[in-house]
Backbone as a printed PyTorch tensor [residue, N CA C, xyz], in Angstrom:
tensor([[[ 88.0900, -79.9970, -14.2740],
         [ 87.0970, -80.5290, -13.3650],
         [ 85.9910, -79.5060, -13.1790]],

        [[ 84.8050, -79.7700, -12.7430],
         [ 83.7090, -79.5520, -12.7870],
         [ 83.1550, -78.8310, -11.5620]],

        [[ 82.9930, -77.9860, -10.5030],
         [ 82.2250, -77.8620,  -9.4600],
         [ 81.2930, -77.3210,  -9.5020]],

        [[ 79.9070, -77.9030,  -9.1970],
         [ 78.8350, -77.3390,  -9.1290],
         [ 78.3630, -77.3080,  -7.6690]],

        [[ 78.0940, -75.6170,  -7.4020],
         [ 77.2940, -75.6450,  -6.1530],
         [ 75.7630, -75.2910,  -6.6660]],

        [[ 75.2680, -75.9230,  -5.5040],
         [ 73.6820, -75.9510,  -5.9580],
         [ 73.3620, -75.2340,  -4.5650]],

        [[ 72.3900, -73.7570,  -5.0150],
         [ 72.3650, -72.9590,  -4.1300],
         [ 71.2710, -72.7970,  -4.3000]],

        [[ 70.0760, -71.9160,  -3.1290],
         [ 68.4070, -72.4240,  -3.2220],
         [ 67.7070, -71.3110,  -4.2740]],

        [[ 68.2080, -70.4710,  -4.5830],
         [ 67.2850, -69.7760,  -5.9410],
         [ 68.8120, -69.2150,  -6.9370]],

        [[ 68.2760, -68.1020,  -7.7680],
         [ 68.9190, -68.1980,  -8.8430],
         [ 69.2610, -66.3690,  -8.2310]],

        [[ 68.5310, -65.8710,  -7.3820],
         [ 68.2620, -64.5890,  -7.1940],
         [ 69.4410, -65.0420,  -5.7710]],

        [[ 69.2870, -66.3220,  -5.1970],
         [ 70.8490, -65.8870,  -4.6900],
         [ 72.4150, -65.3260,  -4.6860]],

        [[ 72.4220, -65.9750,  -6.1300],
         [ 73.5610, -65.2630,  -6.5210],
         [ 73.6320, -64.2790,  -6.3430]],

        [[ 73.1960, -62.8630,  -6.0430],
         [ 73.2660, -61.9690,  -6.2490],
         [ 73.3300, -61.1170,  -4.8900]],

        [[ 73.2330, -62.1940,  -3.7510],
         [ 73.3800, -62.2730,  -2.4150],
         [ 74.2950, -61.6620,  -1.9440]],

        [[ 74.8480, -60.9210,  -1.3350],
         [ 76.3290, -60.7160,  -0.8230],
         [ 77.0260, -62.0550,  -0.1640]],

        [[ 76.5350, -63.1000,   0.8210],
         [ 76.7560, -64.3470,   1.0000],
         [ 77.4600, -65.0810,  -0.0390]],

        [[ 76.5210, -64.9300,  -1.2060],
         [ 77.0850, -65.6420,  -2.4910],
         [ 78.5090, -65.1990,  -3.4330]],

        [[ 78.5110, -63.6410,  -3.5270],
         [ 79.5800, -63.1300,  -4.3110],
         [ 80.2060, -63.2690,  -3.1930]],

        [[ 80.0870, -62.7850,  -1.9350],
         [ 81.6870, -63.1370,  -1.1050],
         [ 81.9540, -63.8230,  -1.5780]],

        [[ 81.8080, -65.4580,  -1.0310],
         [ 81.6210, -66.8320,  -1.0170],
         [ 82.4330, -67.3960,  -2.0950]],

        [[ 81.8420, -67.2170,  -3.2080],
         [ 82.0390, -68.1350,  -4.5780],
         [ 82.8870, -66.9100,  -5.2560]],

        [[ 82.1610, -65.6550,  -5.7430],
         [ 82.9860, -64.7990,  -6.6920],
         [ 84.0550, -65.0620,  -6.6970]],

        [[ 84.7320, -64.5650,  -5.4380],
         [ 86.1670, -64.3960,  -5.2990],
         [ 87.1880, -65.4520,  -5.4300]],

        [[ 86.5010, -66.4830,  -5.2750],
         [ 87.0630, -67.7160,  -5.4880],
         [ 87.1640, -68.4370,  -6.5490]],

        [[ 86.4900, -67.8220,  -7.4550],
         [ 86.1180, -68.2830,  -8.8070],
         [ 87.4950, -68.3540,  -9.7490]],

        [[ 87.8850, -66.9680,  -9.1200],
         [ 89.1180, -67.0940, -11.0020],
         [ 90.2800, -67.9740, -10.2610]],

        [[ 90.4560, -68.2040,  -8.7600],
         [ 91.3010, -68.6940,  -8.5490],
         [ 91.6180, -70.3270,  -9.2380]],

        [[ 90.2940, -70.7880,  -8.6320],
         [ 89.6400, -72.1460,  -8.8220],
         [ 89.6630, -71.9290, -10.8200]],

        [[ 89.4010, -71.3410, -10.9950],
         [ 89.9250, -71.4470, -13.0620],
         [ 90.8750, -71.5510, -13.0780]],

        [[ 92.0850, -71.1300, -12.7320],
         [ 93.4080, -70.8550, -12.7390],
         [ 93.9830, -71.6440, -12.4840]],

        [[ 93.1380, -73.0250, -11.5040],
         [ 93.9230, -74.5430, -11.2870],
         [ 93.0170, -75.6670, -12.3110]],

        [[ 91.8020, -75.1350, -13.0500],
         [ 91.5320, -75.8210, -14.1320],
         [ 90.3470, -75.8780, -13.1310]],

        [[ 89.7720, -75.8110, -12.2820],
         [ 88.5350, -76.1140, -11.2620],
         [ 87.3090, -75.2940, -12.1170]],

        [[ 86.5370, -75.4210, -12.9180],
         [ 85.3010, -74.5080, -12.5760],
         [ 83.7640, -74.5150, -12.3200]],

        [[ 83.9000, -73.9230, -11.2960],
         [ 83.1190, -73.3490, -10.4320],
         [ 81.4420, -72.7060, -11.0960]],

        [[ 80.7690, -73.3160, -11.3470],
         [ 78.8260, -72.6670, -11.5120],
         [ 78.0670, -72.6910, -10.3360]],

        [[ 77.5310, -71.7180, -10.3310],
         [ 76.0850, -71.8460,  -9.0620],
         [ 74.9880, -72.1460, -10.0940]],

        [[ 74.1520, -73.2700,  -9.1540],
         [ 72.7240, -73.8970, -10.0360],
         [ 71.6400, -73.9280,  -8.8730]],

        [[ 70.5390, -73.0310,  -9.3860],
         [ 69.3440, -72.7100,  -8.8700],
         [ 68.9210, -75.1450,  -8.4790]],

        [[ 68.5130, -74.9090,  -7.2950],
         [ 68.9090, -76.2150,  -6.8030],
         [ 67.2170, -76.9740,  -7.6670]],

        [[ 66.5070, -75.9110,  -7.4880],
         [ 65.4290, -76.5520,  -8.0620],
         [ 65.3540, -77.0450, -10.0600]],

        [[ 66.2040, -76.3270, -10.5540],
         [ 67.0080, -76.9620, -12.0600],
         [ 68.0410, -77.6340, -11.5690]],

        [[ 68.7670, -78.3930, -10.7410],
         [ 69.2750, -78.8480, -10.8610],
         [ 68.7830, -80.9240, -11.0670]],

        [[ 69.0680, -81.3950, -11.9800],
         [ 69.1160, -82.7710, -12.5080],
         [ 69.9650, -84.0810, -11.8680]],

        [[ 69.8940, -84.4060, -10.9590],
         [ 71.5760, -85.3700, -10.4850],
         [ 71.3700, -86.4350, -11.8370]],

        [[ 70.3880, -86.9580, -12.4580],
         [ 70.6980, -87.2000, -13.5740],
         [ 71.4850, -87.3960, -14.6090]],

        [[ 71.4190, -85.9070, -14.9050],
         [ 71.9250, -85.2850, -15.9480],
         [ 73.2960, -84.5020, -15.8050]],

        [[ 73.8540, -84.6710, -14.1550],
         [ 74.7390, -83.6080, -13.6420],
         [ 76.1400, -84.2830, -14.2630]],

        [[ 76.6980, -83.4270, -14.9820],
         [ 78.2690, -83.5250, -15.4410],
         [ 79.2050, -82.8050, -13.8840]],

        [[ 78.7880, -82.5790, -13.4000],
         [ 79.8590, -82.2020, -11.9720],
         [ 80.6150, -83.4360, -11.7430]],

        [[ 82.2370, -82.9440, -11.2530],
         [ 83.0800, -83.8730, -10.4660],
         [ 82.9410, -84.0420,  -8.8560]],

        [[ 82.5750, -82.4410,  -8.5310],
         [ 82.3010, -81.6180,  -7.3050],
         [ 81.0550, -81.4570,  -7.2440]],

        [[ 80.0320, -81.7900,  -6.1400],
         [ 78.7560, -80.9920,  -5.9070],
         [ 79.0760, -80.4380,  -3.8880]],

        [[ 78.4500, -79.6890,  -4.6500],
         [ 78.5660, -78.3450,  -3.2550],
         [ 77.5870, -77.9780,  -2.8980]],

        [[ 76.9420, -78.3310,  -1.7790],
         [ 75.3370, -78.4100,  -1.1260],
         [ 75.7250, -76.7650,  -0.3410]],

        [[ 74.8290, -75.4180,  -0.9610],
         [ 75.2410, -74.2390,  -0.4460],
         [ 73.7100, -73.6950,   0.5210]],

        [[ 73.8320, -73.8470,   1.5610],
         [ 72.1350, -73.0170,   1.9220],
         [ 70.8310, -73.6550,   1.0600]],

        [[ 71.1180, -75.3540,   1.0850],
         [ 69.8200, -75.4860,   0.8580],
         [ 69.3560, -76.9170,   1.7620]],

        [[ 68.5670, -76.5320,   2.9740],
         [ 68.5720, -77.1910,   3.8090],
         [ 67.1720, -77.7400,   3.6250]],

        [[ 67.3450, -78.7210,   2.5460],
         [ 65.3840, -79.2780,   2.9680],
         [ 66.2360, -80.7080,   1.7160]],

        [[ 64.8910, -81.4170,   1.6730],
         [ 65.1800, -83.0690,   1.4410],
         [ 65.9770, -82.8400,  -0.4860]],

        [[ 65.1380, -81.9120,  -1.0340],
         [ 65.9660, -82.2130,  -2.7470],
         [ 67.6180, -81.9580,  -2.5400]],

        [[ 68.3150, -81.1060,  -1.4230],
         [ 70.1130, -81.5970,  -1.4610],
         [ 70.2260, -82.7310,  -0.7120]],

        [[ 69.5860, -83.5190,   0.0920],
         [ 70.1540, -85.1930,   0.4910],
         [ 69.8290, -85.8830,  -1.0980]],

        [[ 68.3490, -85.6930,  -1.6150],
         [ 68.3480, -86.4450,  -2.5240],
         [ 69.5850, -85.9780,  -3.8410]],

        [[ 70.2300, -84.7540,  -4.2090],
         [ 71.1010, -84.5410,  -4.7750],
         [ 72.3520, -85.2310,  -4.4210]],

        [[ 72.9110, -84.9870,  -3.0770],
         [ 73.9120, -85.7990,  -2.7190],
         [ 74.3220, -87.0720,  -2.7140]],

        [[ 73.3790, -87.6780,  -2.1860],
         [ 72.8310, -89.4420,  -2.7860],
         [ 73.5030, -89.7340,  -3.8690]],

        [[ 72.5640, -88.9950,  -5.0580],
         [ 72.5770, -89.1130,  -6.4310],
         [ 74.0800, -88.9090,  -6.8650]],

        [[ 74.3690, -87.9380,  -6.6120],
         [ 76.0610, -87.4680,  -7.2530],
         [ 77.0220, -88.2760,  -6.4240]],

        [[ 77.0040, -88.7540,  -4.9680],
         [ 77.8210, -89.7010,  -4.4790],
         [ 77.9310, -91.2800,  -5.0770]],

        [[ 76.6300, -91.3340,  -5.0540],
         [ 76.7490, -93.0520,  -6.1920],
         [ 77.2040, -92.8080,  -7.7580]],

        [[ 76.7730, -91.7370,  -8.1900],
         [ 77.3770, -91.3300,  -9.5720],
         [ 79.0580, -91.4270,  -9.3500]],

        [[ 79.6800, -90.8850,  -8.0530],
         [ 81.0120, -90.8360,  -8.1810],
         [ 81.6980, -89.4870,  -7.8900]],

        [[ 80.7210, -88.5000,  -8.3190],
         [ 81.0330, -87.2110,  -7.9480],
         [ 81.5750, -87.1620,  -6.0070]],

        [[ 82.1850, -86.3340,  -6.1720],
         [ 82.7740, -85.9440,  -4.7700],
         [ 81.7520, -84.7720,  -4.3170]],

        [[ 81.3050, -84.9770,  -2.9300],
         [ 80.1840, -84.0780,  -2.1730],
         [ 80.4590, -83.4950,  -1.1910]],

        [[ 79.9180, -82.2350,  -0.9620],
         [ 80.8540, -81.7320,   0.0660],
         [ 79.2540, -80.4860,   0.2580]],

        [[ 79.6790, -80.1120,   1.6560],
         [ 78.4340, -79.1190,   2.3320],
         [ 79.0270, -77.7550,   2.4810]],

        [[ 78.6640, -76.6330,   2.5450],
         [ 79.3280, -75.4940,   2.7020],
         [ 78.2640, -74.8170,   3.7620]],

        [[ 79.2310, -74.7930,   5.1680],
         [ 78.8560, -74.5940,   6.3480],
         [ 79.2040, -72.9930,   6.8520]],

        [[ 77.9680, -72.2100,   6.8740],
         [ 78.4620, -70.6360,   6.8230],
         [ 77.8170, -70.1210,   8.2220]],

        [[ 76.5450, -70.6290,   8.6240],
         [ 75.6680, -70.0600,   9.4000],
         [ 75.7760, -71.2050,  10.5000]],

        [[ 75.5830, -71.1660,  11.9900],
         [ 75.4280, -72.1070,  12.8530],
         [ 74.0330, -72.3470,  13.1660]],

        [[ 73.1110, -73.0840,  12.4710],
         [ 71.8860, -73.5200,  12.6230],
         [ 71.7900, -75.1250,  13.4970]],

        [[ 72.9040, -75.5960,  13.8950],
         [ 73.3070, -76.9690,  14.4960],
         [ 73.7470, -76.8430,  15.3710]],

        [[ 74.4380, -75.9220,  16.2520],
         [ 75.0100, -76.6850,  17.5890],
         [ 74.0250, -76.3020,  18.7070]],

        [[ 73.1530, -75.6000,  18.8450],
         [ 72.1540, -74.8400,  20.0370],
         [ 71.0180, -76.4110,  19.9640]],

        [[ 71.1270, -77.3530,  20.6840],
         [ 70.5410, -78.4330,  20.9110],
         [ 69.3290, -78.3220,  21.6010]],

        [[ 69.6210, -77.6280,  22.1850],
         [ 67.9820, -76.6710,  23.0990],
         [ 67.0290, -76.3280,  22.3480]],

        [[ 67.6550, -75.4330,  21.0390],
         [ 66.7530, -74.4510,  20.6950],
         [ 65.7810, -75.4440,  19.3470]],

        [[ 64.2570, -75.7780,  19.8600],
         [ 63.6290, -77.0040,  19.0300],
         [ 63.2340, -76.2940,  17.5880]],

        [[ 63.6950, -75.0590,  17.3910],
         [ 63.5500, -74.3480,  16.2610],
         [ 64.3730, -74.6240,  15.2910]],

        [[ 65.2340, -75.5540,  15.3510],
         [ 66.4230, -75.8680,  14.4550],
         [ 65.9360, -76.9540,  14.3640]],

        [[ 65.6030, -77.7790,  15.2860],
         [ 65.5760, -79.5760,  14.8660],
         [ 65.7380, -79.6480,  13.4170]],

        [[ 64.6710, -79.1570,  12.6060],
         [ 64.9830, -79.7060,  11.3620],
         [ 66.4240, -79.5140,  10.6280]],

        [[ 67.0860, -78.2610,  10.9910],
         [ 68.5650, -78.0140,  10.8330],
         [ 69.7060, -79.1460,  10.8430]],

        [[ 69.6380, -79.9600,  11.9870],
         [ 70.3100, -80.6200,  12.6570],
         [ 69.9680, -82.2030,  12.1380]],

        [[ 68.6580, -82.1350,  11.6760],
         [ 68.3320, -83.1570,  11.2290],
         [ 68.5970, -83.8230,   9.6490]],

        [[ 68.5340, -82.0050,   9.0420],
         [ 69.0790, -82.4550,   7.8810],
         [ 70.6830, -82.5270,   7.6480]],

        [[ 71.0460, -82.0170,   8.6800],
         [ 72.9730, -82.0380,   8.3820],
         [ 73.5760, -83.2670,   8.6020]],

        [[ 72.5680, -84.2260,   9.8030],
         [ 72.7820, -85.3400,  10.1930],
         [ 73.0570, -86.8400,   9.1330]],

        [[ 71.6210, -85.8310,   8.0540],
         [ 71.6180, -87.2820,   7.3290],
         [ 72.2150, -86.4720,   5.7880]],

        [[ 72.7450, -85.5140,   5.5910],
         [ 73.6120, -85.0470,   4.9030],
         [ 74.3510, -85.2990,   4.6830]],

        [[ 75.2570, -85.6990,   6.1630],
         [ 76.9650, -85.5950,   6.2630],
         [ 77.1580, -87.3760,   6.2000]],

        [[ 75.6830, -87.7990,   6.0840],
         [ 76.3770, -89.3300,   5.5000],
         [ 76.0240, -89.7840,   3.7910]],

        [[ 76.1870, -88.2720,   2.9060],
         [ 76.7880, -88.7580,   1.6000],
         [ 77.6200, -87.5820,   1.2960]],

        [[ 78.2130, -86.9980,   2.4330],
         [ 79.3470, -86.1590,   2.0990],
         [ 80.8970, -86.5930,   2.3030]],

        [[ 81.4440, -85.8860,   0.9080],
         [ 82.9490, -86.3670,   1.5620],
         [ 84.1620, -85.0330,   1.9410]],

        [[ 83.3410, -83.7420,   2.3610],
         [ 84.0220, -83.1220,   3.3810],
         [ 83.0470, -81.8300,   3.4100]],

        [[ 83.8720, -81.3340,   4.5750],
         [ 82.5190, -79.8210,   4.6150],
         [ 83.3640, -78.9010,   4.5540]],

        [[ 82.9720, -77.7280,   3.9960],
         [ 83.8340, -76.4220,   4.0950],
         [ 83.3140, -75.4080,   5.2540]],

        [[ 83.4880, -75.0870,   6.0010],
         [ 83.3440, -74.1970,   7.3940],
         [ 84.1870, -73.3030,   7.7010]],

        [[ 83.4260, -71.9960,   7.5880],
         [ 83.7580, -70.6720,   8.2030],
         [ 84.6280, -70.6240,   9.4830]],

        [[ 84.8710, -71.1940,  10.6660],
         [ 85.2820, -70.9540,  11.7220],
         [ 85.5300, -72.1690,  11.9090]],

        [[ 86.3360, -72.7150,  12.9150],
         [ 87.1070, -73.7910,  13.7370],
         [ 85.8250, -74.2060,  14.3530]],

        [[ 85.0500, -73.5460,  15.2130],
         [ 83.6190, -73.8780,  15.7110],
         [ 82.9700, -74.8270,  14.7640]],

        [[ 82.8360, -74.0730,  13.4800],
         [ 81.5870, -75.3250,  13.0840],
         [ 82.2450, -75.9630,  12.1400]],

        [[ 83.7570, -76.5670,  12.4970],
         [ 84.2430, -77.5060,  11.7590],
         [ 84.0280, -78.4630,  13.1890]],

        [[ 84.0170, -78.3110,  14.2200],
         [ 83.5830, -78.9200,  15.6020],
         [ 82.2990, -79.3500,  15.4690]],

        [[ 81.1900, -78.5080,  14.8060],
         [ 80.0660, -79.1320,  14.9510],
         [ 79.7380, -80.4690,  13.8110]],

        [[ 80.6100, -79.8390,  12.7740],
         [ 80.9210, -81.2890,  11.7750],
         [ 81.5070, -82.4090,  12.7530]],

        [[ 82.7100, -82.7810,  13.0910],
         [ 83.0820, -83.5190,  13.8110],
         [ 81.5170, -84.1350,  14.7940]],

        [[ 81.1250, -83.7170,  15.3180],
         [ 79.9570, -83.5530,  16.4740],
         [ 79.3120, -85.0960,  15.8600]],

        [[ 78.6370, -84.2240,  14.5090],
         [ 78.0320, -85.0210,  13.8480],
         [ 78.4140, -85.8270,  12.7040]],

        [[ 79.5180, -86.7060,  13.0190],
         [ 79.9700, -87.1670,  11.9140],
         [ 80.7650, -88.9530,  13.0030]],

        [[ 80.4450, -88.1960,  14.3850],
         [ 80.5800, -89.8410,  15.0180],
         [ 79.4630, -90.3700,  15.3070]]])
C-alpha cells in the first residue's frame, strides 16, 4: 500500500517537524508493506495520484480540500495530521481561516492523527 503525505514545500522535509514526524516512522510502516513519500503539495496531481493513503500534513489553504475531495471519490483513504493547535482558541479571529479550513476538511476525511488527547477533542469538536 501506498501513503502519500502531501506536505507544503519540498524544503519541508528537511524540517525537524518532518523527520520527527514521518522519518522515524518510515521503516516501520515498510516493514508492514506501508510506504510512506512526502510530496511537495504543489506537484502533487489527485489525478494522477497512485496513493491508497493521502495524508493532508501542514497544508492549510484550499489545494488540500481540493486534494482530499479528489483522493476520497477516487477511493483512497484520507486522513489530516494534527500537530499544532491552530483550532480550538475561538476568540482568537487570527485563526478563523484555521478553523475554517479543518471544518470543511474533516468532511472528506476518514480519520485524523493528533499529537495529544486535546486535539483529538478538537477533532471530535468539529466533526458533530
Amino acid at each position: 500500500m501506498k501513503l502519500r503525505a502531501i506536505i507544503p514545500s519540498d524544503e519541508y522535509k528537511a524540517y525537524a517537524g518532518a523527520r520527527i514526524r514521518y522519518n522515524r516512522v518510515a521503516p516501520r510502516l515498510a516493514a508492514g508493506g506501508l510506504e510512506l513519500t512526502l510530496q511537495d503539495i504543489g506537484q502533487f496531481d489527485p489525478d494522477k495520484s497512485d496513493a491508497d493513503i493521502l495524508l493532508i500534513s501542514k497544508c492549510h489553504d484550499a489545494r488540500a480540500l481540493v486534494a482530499a475531495a479528489a483522493a476520497s471519490q477516487s477511493g483512497a483513504l484520507v486522513g489530516v495530521d494534527l500537530f499544532d493547535d491552530y483550532f480550538s482558541d475561538s476568540s482568537d479571529s487570527r485563526l478563523l481561516r484555521y478553523r475554517g479550513w479543518l471544518a470543511q476538511l474533516l468532511d472528506a476525511c476518514d480519520f485524523a492523527l493528533c499529537s495529544t488527547e486535546s486535539m483529538a477533542g478538537v477533532v471530535r469538536q468539529y466533526r458533530t
